[in-house]
Short mmCIF file of N, CA and C in Angstrom, two decimals:
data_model
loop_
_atom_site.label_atom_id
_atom_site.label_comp_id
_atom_site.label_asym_id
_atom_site.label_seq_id
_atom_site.Cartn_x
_atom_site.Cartn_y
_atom_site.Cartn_z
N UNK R 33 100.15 72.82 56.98
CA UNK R 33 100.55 71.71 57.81
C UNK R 33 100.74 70.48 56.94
N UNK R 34 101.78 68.92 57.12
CA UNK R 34 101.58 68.63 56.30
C UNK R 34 101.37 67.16 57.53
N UNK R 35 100.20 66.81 56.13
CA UNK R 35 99.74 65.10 57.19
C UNK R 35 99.73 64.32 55.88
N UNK R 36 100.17 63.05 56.45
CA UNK R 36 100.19 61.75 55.53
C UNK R 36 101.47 61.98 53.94
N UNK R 37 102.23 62.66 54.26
CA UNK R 37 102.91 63.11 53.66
C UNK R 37 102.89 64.00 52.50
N UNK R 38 101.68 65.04 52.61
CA UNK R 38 101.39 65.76 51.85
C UNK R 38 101.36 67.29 52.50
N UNK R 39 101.49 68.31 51.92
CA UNK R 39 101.66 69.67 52.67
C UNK R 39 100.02 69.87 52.45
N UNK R 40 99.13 70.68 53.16
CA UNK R 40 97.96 70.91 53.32
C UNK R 40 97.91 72.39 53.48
N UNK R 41 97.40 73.36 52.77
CA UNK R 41 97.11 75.12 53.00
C UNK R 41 95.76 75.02 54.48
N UNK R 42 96.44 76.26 55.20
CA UNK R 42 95.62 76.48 56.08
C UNK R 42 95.29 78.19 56.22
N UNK R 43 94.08 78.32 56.45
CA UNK R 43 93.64 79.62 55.99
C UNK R 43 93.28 79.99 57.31
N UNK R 44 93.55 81.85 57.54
CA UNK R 44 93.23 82.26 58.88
C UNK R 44 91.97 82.73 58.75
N UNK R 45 90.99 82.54 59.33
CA UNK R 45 89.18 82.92 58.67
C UNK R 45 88.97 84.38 59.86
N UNK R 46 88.51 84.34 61.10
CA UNK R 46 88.85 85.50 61.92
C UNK R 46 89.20 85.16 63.06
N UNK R 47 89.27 86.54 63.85
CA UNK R 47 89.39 85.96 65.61
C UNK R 47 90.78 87.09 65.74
N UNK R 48 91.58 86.70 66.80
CA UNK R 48 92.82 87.55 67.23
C UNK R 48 93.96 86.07 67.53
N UNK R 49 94.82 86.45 67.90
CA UNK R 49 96.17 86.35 67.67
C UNK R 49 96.01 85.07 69.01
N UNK R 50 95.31 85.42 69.87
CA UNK R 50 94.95 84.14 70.93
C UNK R 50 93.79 83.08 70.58
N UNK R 51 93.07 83.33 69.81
CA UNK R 51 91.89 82.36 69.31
C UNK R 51 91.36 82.84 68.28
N UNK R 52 91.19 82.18 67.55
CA UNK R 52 89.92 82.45 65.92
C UNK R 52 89.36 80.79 65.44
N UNK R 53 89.56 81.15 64.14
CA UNK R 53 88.30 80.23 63.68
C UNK R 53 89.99 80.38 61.90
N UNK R 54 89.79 78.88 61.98
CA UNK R 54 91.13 78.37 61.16
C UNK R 54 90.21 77.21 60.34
N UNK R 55 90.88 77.65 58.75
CA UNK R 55 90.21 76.62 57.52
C UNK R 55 91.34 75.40 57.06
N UNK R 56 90.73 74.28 57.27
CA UNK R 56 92.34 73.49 56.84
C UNK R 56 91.78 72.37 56.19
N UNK R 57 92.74 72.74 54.62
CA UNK R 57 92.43 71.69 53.88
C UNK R 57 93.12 70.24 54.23
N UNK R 58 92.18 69.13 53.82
CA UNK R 58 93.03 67.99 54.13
C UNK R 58 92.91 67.13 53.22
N UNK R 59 93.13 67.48 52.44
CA UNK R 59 93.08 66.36 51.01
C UNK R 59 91.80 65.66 50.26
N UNK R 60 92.08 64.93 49.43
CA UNK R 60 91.16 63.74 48.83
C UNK R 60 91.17 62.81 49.89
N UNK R 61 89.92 62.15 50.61
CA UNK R 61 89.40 60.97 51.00
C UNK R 61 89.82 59.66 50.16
N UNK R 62 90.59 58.91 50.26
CA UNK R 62 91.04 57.63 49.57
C UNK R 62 90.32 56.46 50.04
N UNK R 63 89.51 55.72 49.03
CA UNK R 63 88.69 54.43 49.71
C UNK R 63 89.10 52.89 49.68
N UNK R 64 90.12 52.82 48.24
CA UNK R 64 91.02 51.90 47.81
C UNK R 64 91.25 50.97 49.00
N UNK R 65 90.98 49.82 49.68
CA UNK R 65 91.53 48.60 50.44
C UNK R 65 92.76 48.82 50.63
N UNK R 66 93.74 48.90 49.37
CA UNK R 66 95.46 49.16 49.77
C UNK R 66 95.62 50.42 50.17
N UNK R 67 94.86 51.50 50.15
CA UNK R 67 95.20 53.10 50.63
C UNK R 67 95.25 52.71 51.90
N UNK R 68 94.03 52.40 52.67
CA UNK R 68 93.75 52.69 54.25
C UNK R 68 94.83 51.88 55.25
N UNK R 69 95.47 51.05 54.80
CA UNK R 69 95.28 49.58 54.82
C UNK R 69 94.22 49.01 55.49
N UNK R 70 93.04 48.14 54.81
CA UNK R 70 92.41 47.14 55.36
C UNK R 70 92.64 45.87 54.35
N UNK R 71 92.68 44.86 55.07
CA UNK R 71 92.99 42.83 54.59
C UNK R 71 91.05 42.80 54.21
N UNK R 72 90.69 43.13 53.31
CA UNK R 72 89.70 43.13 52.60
C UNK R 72 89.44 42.44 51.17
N UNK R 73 88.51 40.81 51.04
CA UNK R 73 88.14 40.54 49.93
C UNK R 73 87.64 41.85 48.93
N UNK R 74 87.24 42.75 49.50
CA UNK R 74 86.83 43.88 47.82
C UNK R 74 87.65 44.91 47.84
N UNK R 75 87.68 45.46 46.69
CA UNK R 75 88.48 46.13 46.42
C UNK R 75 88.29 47.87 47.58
N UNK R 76 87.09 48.01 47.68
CA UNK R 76 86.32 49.09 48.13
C UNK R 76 85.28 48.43 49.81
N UNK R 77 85.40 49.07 51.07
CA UNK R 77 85.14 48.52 51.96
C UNK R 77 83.93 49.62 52.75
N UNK R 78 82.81 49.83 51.90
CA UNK R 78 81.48 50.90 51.93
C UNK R 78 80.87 50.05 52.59
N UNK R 79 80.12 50.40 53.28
CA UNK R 79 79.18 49.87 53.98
C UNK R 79 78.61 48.06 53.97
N UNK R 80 80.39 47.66 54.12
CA UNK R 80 80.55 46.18 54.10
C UNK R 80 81.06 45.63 55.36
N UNK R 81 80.69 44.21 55.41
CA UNK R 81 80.96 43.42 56.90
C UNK R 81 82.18 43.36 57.60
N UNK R 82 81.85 43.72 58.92
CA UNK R 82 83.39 43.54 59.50
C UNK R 82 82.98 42.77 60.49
N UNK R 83 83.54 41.51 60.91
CA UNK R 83 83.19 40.44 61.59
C UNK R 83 83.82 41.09 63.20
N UNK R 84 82.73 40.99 64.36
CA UNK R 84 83.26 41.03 65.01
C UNK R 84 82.65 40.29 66.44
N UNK R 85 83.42 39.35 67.23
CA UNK R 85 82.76 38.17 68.01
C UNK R 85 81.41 37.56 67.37
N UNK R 86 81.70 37.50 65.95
CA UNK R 86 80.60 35.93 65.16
C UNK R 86 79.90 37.08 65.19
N UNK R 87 79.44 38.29 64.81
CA UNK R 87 78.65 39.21 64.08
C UNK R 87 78.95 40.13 63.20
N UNK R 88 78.49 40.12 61.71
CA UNK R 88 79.15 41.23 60.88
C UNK R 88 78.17 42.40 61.07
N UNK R 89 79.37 43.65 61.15
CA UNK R 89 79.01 45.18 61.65
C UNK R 89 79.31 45.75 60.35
N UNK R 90 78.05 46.70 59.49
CA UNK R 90 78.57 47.31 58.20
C UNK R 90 79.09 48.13 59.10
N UNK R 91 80.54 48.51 58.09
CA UNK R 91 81.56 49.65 58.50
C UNK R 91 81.53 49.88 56.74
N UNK R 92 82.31 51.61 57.07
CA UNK R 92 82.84 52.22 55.61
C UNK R 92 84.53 52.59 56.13
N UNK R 93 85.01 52.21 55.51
CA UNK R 93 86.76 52.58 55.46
C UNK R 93 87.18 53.10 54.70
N UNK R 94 88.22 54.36 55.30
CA UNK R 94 88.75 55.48 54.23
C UNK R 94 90.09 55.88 54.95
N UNK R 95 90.81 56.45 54.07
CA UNK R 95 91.81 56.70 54.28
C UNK R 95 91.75 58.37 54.73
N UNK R 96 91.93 59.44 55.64
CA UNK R 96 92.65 60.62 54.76
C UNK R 96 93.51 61.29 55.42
N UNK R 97 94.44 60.23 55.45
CA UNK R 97 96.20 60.32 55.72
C UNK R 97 96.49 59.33 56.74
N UNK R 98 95.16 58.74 57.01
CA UNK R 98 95.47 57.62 58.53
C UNK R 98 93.96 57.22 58.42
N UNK R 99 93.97 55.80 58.87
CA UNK R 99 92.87 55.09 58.74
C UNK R 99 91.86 55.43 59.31
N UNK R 100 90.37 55.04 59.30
CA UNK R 100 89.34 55.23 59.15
C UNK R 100 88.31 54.30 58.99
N UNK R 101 86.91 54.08 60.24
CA UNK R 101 86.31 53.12 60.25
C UNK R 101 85.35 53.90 60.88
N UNK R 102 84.26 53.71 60.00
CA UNK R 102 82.87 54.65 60.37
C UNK R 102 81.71 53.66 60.66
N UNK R 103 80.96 53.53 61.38
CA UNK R 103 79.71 52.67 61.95
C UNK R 103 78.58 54.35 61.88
N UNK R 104 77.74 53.62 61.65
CA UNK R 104 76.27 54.49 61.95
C UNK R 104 75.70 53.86 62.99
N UNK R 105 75.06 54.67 64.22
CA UNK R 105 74.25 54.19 65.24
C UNK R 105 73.04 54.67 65.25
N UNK R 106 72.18 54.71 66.10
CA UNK R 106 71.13 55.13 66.75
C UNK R 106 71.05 55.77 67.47
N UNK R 107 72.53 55.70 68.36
CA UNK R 107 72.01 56.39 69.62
C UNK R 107 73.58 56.13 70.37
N UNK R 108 74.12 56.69 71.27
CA UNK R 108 75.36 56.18 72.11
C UNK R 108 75.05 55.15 73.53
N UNK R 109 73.80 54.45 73.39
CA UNK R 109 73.33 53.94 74.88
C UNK R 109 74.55 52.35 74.90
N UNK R 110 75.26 52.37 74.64
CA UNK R 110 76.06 51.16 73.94
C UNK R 110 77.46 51.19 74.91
N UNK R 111 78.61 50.11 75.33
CA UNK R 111 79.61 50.48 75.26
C UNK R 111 80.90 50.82 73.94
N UNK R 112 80.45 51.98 73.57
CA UNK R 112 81.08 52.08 72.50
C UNK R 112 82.51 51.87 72.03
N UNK R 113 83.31 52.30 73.55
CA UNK R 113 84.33 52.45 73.83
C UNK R 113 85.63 50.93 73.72
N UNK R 114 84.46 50.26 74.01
CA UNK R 114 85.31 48.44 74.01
C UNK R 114 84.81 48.30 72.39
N UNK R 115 83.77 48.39 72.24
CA UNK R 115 83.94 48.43 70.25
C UNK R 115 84.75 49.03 69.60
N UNK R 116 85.14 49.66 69.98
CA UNK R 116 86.06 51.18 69.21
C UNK R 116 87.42 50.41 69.40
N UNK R 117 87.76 49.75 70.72
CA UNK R 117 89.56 48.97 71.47
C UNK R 117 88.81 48.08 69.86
N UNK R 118 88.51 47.17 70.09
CA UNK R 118 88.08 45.86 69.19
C UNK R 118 88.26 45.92 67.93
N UNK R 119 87.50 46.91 67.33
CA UNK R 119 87.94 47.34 66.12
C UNK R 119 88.94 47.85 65.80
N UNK R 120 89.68 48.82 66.44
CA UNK R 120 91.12 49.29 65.91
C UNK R 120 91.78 48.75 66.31
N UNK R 121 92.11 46.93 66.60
CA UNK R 121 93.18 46.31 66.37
C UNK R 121 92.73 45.18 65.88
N UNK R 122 91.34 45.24 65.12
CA UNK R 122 90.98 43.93 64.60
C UNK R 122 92.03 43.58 63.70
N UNK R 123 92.15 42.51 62.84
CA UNK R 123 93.29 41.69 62.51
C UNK R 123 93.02 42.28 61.04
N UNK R 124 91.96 42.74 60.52
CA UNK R 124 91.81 43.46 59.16
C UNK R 124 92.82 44.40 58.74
N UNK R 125 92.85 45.32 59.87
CA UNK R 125 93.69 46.58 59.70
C UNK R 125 95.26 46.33 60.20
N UNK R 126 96.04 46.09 59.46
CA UNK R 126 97.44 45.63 59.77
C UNK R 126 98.05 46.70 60.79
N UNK R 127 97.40 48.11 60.38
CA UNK R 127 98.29 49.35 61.18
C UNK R 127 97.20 49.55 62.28
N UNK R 128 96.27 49.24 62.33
CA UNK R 128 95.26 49.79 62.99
C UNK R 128 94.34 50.76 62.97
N UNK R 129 93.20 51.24 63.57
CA UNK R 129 92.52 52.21 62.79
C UNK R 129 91.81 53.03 63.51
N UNK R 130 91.62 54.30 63.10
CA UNK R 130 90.49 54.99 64.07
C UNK R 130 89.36 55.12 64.01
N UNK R 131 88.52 54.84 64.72
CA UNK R 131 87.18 54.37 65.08
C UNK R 131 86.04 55.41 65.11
N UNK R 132 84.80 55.82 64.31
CA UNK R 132 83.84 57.14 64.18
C UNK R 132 82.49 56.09 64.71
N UNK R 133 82.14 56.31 65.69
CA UNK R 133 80.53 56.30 65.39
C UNK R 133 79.75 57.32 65.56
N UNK R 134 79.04 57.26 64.31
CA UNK R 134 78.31 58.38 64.19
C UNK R 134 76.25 58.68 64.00
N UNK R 135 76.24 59.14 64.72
CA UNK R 135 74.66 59.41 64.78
C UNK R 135 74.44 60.32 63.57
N UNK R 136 73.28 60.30 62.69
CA UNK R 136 72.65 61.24 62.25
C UNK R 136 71.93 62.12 62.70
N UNK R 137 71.87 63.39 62.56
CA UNK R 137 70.99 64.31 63.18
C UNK R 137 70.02 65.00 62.11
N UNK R 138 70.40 65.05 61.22
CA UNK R 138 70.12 65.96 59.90
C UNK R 138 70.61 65.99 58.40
N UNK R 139 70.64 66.10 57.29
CA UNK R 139 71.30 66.24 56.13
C UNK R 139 72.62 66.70 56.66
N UNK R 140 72.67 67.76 57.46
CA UNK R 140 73.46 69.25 57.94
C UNK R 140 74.48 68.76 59.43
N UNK R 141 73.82 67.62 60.34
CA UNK R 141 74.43 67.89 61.20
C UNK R 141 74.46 66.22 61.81
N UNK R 142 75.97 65.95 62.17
CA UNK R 142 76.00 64.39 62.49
C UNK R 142 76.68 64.75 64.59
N UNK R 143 76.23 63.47 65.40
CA UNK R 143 76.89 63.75 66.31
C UNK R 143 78.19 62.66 66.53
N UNK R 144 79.38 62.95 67.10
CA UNK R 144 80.60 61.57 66.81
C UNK R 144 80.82 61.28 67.91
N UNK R 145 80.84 60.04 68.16
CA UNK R 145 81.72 59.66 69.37
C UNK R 145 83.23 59.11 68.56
N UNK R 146 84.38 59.39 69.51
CA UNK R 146 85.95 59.24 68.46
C UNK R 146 86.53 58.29 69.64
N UNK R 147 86.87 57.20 68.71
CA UNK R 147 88.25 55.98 69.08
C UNK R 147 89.23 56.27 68.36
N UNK R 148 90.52 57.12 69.12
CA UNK R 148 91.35 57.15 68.37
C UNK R 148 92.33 56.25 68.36
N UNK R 149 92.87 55.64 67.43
CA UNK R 149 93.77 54.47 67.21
C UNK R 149 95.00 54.73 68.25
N UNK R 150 95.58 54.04 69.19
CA UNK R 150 96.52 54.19 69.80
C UNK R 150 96.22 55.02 71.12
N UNK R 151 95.10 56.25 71.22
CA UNK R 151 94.91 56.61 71.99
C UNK R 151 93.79 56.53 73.42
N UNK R 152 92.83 55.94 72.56
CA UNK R 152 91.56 55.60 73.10
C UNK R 152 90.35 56.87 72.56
N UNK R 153 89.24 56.67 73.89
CA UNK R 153 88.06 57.70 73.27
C UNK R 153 88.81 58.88 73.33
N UNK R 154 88.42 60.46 72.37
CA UNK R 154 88.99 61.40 73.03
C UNK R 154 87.85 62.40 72.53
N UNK R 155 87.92 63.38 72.59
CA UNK R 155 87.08 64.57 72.75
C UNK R 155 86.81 65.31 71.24
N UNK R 156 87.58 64.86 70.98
CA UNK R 156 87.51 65.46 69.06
C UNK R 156 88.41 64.98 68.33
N UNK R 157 88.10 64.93 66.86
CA UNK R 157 89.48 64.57 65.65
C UNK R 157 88.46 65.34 64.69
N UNK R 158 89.94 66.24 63.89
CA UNK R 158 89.36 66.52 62.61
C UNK R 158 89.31 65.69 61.58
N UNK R 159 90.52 65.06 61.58
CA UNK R 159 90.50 63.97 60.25
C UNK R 159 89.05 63.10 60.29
N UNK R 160 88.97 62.48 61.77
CA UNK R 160 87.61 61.63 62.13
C UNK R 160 86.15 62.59 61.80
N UNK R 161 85.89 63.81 62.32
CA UNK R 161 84.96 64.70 61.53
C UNK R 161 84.68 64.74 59.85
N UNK R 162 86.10 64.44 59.38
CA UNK R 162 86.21 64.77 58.03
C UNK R 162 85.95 63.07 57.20
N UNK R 163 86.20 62.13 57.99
CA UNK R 163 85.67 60.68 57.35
C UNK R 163 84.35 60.33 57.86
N UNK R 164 83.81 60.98 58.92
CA UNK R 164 82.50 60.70 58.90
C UNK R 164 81.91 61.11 58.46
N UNK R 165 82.00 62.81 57.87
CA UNK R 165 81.12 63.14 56.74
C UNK R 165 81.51 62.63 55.30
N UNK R 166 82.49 62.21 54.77
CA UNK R 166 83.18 61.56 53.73
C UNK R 166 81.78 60.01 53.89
N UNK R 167 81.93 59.37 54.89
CA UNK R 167 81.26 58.06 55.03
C UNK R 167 79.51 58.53 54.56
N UNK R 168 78.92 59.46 55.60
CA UNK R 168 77.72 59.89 55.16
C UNK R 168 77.50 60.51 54.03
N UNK R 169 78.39 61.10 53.48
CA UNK R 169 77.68 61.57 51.88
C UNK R 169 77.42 60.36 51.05
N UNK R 170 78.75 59.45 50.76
CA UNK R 170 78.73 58.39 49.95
C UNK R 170 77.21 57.60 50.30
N UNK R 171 77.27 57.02 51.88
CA UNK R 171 75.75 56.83 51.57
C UNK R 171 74.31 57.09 51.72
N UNK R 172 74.63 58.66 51.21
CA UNK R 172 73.27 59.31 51.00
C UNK R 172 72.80 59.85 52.43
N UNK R 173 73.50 59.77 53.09
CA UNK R 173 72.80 60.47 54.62
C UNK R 173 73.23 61.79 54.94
N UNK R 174 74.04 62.61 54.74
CA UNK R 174 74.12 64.07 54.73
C UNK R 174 74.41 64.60 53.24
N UNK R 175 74.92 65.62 53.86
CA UNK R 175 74.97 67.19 52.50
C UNK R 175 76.75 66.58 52.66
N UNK R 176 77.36 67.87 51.77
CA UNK R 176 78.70 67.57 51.26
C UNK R 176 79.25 68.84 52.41
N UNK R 177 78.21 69.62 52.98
CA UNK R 177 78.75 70.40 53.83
C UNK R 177 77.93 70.03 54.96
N UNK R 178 78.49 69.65 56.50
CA UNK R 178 78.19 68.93 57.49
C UNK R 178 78.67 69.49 58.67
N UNK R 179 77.93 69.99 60.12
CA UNK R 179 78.74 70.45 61.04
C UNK R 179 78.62 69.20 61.67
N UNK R 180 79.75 68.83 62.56
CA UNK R 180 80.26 67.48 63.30
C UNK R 180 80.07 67.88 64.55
N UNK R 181 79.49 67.21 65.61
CA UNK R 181 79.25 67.72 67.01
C UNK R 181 80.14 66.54 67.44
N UNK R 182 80.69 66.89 68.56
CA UNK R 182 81.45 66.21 69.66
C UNK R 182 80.91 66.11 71.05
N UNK R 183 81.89 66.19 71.95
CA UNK R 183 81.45 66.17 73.34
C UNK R 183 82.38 67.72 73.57
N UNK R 184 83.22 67.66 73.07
CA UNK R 184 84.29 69.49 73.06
C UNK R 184 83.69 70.19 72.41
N UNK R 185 82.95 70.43 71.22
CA UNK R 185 82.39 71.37 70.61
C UNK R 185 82.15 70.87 69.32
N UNK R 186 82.17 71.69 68.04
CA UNK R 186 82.19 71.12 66.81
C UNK R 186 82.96 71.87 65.97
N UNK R 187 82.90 71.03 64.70
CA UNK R 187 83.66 71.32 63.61
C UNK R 187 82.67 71.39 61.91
N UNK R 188 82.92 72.69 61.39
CA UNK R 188 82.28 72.60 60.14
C UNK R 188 83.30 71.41 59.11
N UNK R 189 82.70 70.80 57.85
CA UNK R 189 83.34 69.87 57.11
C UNK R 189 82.70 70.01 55.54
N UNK R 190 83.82 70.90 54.96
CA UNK R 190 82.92 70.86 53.41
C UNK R 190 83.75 69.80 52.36
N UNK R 191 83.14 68.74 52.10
CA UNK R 191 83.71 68.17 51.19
C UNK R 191 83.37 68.43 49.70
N UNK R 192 84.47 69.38 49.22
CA UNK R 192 84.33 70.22 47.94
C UNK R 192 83.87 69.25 46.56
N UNK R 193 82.86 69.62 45.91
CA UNK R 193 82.58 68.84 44.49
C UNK R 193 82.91 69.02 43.73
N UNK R 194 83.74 70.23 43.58
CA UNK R 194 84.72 70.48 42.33
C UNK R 194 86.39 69.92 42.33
N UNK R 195 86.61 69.18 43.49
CA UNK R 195 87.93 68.73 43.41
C UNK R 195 88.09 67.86 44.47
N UNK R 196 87.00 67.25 45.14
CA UNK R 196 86.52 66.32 46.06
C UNK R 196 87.27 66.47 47.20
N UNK R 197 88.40 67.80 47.86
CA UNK R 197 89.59 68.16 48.84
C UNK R 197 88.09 68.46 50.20
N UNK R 198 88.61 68.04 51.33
CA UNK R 198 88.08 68.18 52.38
C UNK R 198 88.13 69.14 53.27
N UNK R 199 87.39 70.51 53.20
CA UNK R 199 87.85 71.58 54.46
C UNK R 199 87.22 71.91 55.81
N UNK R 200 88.19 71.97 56.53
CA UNK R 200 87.59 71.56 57.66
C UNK R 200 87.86 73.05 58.53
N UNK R 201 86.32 73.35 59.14
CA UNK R 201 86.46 74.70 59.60
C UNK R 201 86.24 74.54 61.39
N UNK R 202 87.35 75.29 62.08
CA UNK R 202 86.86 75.02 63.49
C UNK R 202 87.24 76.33 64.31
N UNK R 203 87.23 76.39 65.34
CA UNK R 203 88.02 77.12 66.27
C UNK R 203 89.16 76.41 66.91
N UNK R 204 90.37 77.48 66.98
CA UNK R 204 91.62 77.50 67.77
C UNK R 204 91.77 78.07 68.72
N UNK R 205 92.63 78.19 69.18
CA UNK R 205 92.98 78.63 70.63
C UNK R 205 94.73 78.56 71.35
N UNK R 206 95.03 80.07 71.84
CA UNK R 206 96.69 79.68 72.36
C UNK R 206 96.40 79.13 73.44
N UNK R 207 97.23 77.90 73.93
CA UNK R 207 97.04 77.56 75.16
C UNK R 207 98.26 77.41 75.95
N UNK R 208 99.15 76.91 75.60
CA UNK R 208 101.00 77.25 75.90
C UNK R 208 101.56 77.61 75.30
N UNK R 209 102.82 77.62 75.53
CA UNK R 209 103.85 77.33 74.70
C UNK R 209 105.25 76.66 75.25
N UNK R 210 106.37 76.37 74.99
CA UNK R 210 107.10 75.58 75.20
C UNK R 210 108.68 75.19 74.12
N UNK R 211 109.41 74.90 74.72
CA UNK R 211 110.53 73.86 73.59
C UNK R 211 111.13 72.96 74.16
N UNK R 212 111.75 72.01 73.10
CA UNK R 212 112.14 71.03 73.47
C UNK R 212 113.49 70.30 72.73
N UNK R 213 114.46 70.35 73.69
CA UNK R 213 115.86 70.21 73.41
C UNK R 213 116.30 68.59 72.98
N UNK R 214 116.31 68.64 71.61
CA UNK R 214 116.58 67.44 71.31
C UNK R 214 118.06 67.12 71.22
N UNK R 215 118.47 65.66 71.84
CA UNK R 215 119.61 65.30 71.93
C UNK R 215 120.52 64.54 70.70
#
C-alpha cells in the first residue's frame, strides 16, 4: 500500500480469503518540526508545551506519513473529544493533526482514545497506534513491541531496532465490495 508517498510491503500472516490477521509496514517515524508540519520554536517537539486556553499541555509530535500529536493521560474521565477538535486545528499545525491520547497500561500494552484530523473521534487508526507507541518508547514508557487497545479491538505495533520501520499487526476482514465510475 502506499501512504505519504512511499510504497509500504504488506504481509499475509493467516486466516482465509474473508478475514485474517495482515502485517503492514509503515515506515520510519519522522520527528523533525518541518516533517510533521508543526510552527515550533525547537527543532524536535517531545514531550514539549502546546499552549492551549492559557495552559501548556506536554504533547510529542511525529510524523508517519500524516501528522501526529500524542498526550499521556490517566484515565479517559475528561472531555477528550473537544481537546482532540482544539488541538487538531490549533494554529501550530498549519495542515492539522491527529490527535492520540493515550493511557499506559504496561511496558506491553497502551489503551487510545483517536481524534482523527478532519474526521473526529473514531474507533481505531493504525498510523495513530503506530505514533503512540513511537511517542511511548522515546519516553521510556513501553517496549518497542506494544499491543494498542481501542474501543474496536486492537492492534499489535513493533517498532523494529534494526531499521527503526514500524509494523503493524492486526486483523482484517471482507466487508463489501463495490466500483466507482469516474467521470
Amino acid at each position: 500500500f502506499e501512504m505519504g508517498g512511499t510504497l509500504n510491503p504488506v504481509t499475509f500472516v493467516s486466516g482465509s480469503n474473508d478475514r485474517g490477521i495482515l502485517m503492514a509496514e509503515l515506515g520510519v517515524p519522522k520527528f523533525h518540526s518541518k516533517d510533521i508540519p508543526i510552527k515550533a520554536k525547537s527543532k524536535y517537539m517531545i514531550n514539549g508545551p502546546l499552549k492551549i486556553g492559557g495552559v501548556n499541555i506536554p504533547v510529542t509530535c511525529l510524523s508517519m506519513g500524516n501528522p501526529h500529536t500524542v498526550l499521556f493521560v490517566d484515565d479517559f474521565n475528561f472531555d477528550w473529544q473537544t481537546l482532540g477538535a482544539e488541538i487538531e486545528s490549533h494554529r501550530a499545525f498549519p495542515n492539522g493533526t491527529n490527535v492520540e491520547f493515550v493511557k499506559i497500561l504496561s511496558k506491553e500494552r497502551v489503551r487510545l482514545c483517536e481524534w482523527e484530523r478532519g474526521v473526529g473521534a473514531t474507533g481505531s487508526s493504525g498510523t495513530g497506534a503506530a505514533a503512540a507507541t513511537v511517542a511511548a518508547v522515546v519516553l521510556g514508557l513501553t517496549d518497542r513491541k506494544c499491543r494498542v487497545e481501542f474501543e474496536s479491538g486492537s492492534l499489535a505495533v513493533n517498532w523494529r531496532k534494526r531499521d527503526n520501520i514500524i509494523e503493524l499487526t492486526g486483523p482484517v476482514e471482507f466487508i463489501c465490495e463495490g466500483s466507482y465510475e469516474y467521470q
